[in-house]
Amino acid sequence: MSAAPPLSTSDARTTREVWKRTRGPLIGLALILVAGIVMAAVRSGDQHGRLDPRSADPYGSRAVAQLLDAQGVSTRVATTLDDATKAVAPDTTLLVANPDLLTPRQQRQLRTAADESGSRTVLLSPGPPSASTLAPGVRAAARKPVSARSPQCSLPAAVRAGDADTGGFRYTTNLPGSDACYLSHSLPTLLRVPSRDNGDTVLLGAPDILYNNRLDKQGNASLALQLLGSRPHLVWYLPSLRDVAATDGGDRSFVDLVPPGWIWGTLQLAFAAVLAAIWRARRLGPLVTEQLPVAVRASETTEGRARLYRRAGARDRAASALRAATRAQLASLLGVPASRAHAADALLPAVSAHLPMTARDLPSLLFGTAPSDDAGLIRLADELDALEREVRAS
């Protein structure tokens, strides 16, 4: 039968076909992994010793520690909550490098120790997870880029320092006696709130004034020395997830420890993947008749269409095409009008009368349902071809 597509009897796709279909996503995934590894390697080098007073890296803080030492201010590094709380005293400034790493339980312990000691507490970039606990009555607002800003307040340290590189988190409070400095969109990026026993808490939206590579810019050095050098001793607390106190109480889950940026990034990647899947999804649209620009052999056209059907898994369309072609051929052989070739009440009696001894299930063969697998489609093509040969031979 000339219209039946010569489908292959093998249901398994070749390795070459699988590679052609999957090489695009695999190459894209490999590029993403390589880019991620490169970015992680580059950024890990830049962030080594970040805000560590012993580090001379660009993002370290050794320079400000040496300047404080020259002014007679001793600097002690604490890496655990116990060390930090035991070292605070009325003549001490406690600097917390990354308050958001602290669990709620650690934050409460640190706040209690600072209040009882009457010390100054300097918080670097406290966000919503820590600002309201470490500084009751204060709320953290959205981040803004770091840039040179003027004090716009009466805090003596800020007035003497003048312009400084500030930004990051902004803060709001209604506490009396507070100093709101370096405003960004009407909200301060440096906020000082008083506490009992002559102590106070300073919230700094971004730690840039303490970096080695930014200390000589604007009035950064002056502001840093005045905020950290108001008392003879400085405890530089570098919170760490390895601190035993961070695991006590089970206050935070794994999701709580994931930075917000990573969560939003994952959601964006998932959304992009869904859009890419929709874009790449292959759907069968209506058939469009076009004039071929060149003459193509009928066998090549049939084979090409069969491969398209197989790739799309369109067994129902392939079966319909095979049955329609067979019905048209049988109608012309048996004298059934072309307009009635696909009507069961016209074609089936003609075939039965021409082949009275046939054992084939003609209604199922010529007007049945689509096969459930490729093997069934191949059997259907063979039976249709055999039926047409019987009619021609009889």
PDB file of N, CA, C and O in Angstrom, residues 4 38 59 71 75 86 96 100 104 123 132 142 170 175 205 220 227 229 239 255 289 368 379 388:
ATOM      1  N   ALA A   4       0.912   3.846   3.189  1.00  0.00           N
ATOM      2  CA  ALA A   4       1.269   3.418   4.541  1.00  0.00           C
ATOM      3  C   ALA A   4       2.714   3.772   4.828  1.00  0.00           C
ATOM      4  O   ALA A   4       3.606   3.377   4.101  1.00  0.00           O
ATOM      5  N   VAL A  38      33.073  29.388  38.973  1.00  0.00           N
ATOM      6  CA  VAL A  38      33.995  30.512  38.776  1.00  0.00           C
ATOM      7  C   VAL A  38      33.617  31.684  39.670  1.00  0.00           C
ATOM      8  O   VAL A  38      34.472  32.291  40.330  1.00  0.00           O
ATOM      9  N   TYR A  59      38.458  43.582  52.006  1.00  0.00           N
ATOM     10  CA  TYR A  59      37.241  43.646  52.805  1.00  0.00           C
ATOM     11  C   TYR A  59      37.493  43.295  54.270  1.00  0.00           C
ATOM     12  O   TYR A  59      36.547  43.074  55.023  1.00  0.00           O
ATOM     13  N   GLN A  71      45.480  54.958  69.061  1.00  0.00           N
ATOM     14  CA  GLN A  71      44.791  55.897  69.952  1.00  0.00           C
ATOM     15  C   GLN A  71      44.599  55.329  71.353  1.00  0.00           C
ATOM     16  O   GLN A  71      43.942  55.949  72.185  1.00  0.00           O
ATOM     17  N   THR A  75      41.763  46.106  71.082  1.00  0.00           N
ATOM     18  CA  THR A  75      40.765  45.359  70.307  1.00  0.00           C
ATOM     19  C   THR A  75      40.895  43.875  70.633  1.00  0.00           C
ATOM     20  O   THR A  75      41.976  43.302  70.521  1.00  0.00           O
ATOM     21  N   LYS A  86      30.911  37.806  78.010  1.00  0.00           N
ATOM     22  CA  LYS A  86      31.774  37.896  79.190  1.00  0.00           C
ATOM     23  C   LYS A  86      32.694  39.111  79.124  1.00  0.00           C
ATOM     24  O   LYS A  86      33.135  39.620  80.171  1.00  0.00           O
ATOM     25  N   VAL A  96      29.233  44.020  66.690  1.00  0.00           N
ATOM     26  CA  VAL A  96      28.710  42.747  66.172  1.00  0.00           C
ATOM     27  C   VAL A  96      28.756  42.816  64.659  1.00  0.00           C
ATOM     28  O   VAL A  96      28.038  43.605  64.037  1.00  0.00           O
ATOM     29  N   ASP A 100      22.665  39.275  61.774  1.00  0.00           N
ATOM     30  CA  ASP A 100      21.626  38.393  61.229  1.00  0.00           C
ATOM     31  C   ASP A 100      22.011  36.917  61.311  1.00  0.00           C
ATOM     32  O   ASP A 100      21.153  36.048  61.120  1.00  0.00           O
ATOM     33  N   PRO A 104      17.552  33.854  67.294  1.00  0.00           N
ATOM     34  CA  PRO A 104      16.786  34.698  68.229  1.00  0.00           C
ATOM     35  C   PRO A 104      17.225  34.530  69.680  1.00  0.00           C
ATOM     36  O   PRO A 104      17.263  35.503  70.435  1.00  0.00           O
ATOM     37  N   LEU A 123      26.097  47.699  65.827  1.00  0.00           N
ATOM     38  CA  LEU A 123      25.575  46.606  65.005  1.00  0.00           C
ATOM     39  C   LEU A 123      25.818  46.939  63.538  1.00  0.00           C
ATOM     40  O   LEU A 123      25.383  47.994  63.060  1.00  0.00           O
ATOM     41  N   SER A 132      15.093  44.471  65.457  1.00  0.00           N
ATOM     42  CA  SER A 132      14.100  44.745  66.497  1.00  0.00           C
ATOM     43  C   SER A 132      14.421  44.039  67.809  1.00  0.00           C
ATOM     44  O   SER A 132      13.980  44.486  68.872  1.00  0.00           O
ATOM     45  N   ALA A 142      13.979  48.632  53.797  1.00  0.00           N
ATOM     46  CA  ALA A 142      14.658  48.078  52.619  1.00  0.00           C
ATOM     47  C   ALA A 142      16.039  48.684  52.428  1.00  0.00           C
ATOM     48  O   ALA A 142      16.303  49.835  52.808  1.00  0.00           O
ATOM     49  N   ARG A 170      18.054  50.719  56.166  1.00  0.00           N
ATOM     50  CA  ARG A 170      17.612  51.964  56.784  1.00  0.00           C
ATOM     51  C   ARG A 170      16.712  51.612  57.964  1.00  0.00           C
ATOM     52  O   ARG A 170      16.169  50.503  58.040  1.00  0.00           O
ATOM     53  N   LEU A 175      11.819  56.151  69.455  1.00  0.00           N
ATOM     54  CA  LEU A 175      12.435  56.266  70.768  1.00  0.00           C
ATOM     55  C   LEU A 175      12.963  57.680  70.981  1.00  0.00           C
ATOM     56  O   LEU A 175      13.640  58.237  70.106  1.00  0.00           O
ATOM     57  N   GLY A 205      23.802  50.796  58.707  1.00  0.00           N
ATOM     58  CA  GLY A 205      23.156  50.034  57.631  1.00  0.00           C
ATOM     59  C   GLY A 205      24.097  49.265  56.743  1.00  0.00           C
ATOM     60  O   GLY A 205      23.718  48.240  56.172  1.00  0.00           O
ATOM     61  N   ASN A 220      35.214  58.371  56.203  1.00  0.00           N
ATOM     62  CA  ASN A 220      34.993  57.030  56.743  1.00  0.00           C
ATOM     63  C   ASN A 220      35.859  56.738  57.961  1.00  0.00           C
ATOM     64  O   ASN A 220      35.373  56.205  58.970  1.00  0.00           O
ATOM     65  N   LEU A 227      33.021  56.103  66.358  1.00  0.00           N
ATOM     66  CA  LEU A 227      32.002  55.147  66.783  1.00  0.00           C
ATOM     67  C   LEU A 227      32.602  54.019  67.611  1.00  0.00           C
ATOM     68  O   LEU A 227      31.972  53.544  68.571  1.00  0.00           O
ATOM     69  N   GLY A 229      35.860  54.062  68.993  1.00  0.00           N
ATOM     70  CA  GLY A 229      36.914  54.456  69.942  1.00  0.00           C
ATOM     71  C   GLY A 229      36.443  55.338  71.069  1.00  0.00           C
ATOM     72  O   GLY A 229      37.269  55.990  71.724  1.00  0.00           O
ATOM     73  N   PRO A 239      30.258  36.698  64.621  1.00  0.00           N
ATOM     74  CA  PRO A 239      29.373  35.527  64.784  1.00  0.00           C
ATOM     75  C   PRO A 239      29.696  34.437  63.777  1.00  0.00           C
ATOM     76  O   PRO A 239      30.087  34.710  62.632  1.00  0.00           O
ATOM     77  N   VAL A 255      16.012  26.518  56.434  1.00  0.00           N
ATOM     78  CA  VAL A 255      15.509  27.575  55.546  1.00  0.00           C
ATOM     79  C   VAL A 255      15.786  28.948  56.131  1.00  0.00           C
ATOM     80  O   VAL A 255      16.083  29.896  55.404  1.00  0.00           O
ATOM     81  N   THR A 289      -1.293  23.105   4.051  1.00  0.00           N
ATOM     82  CA  THR A 289      -0.898  22.605   2.731  1.00  0.00           C
ATOM     83  C   THR A 289      -0.007  23.628   2.050  1.00  0.00           C
ATOM     84  O   THR A 289      -0.363  24.802   1.929  1.00  0.00           O
ATOM     85  N   GLY A 368     -11.499   1.328  13.578  1.00  0.00           N
ATOM     86  CA  GLY A 368     -11.280   1.104  15.004  1.00  0.00           C
ATOM     87  C   GLY A 368     -10.550   2.243  15.692  1.00  0.00           C
ATOM     88  O   GLY A 368     -10.331   3.322  15.129  1.00  0.00           O
ATOM     89  N   ARG A 379       1.456  -3.513  13.451  1.00  0.00           N
ATOM     90  CA  ARG A 379       0.547  -4.604  13.107  1.00  0.00           C
ATOM     91  C   ARG A 379      -0.639  -4.076  12.293  1.00  0.00           C
ATOM     92  O   ARG A 379      -1.092  -4.726  11.340  1.00  0.00           O
ATOM     93  N   GLU A 388      -5.708  -4.899   1.536  1.00  0.00           N
ATOM     94  CA  GLU A 388      -5.733  -4.272   0.202  1.00  0.00           C
ATOM     95  C   GLU A 388      -5.229  -5.255  -0.847  1.00  0.00           C
ATOM     96  O   GLU A 388      -5.789  -5.322  -1.971  1.00  0.00           O
TER      97      GLU A 388
END
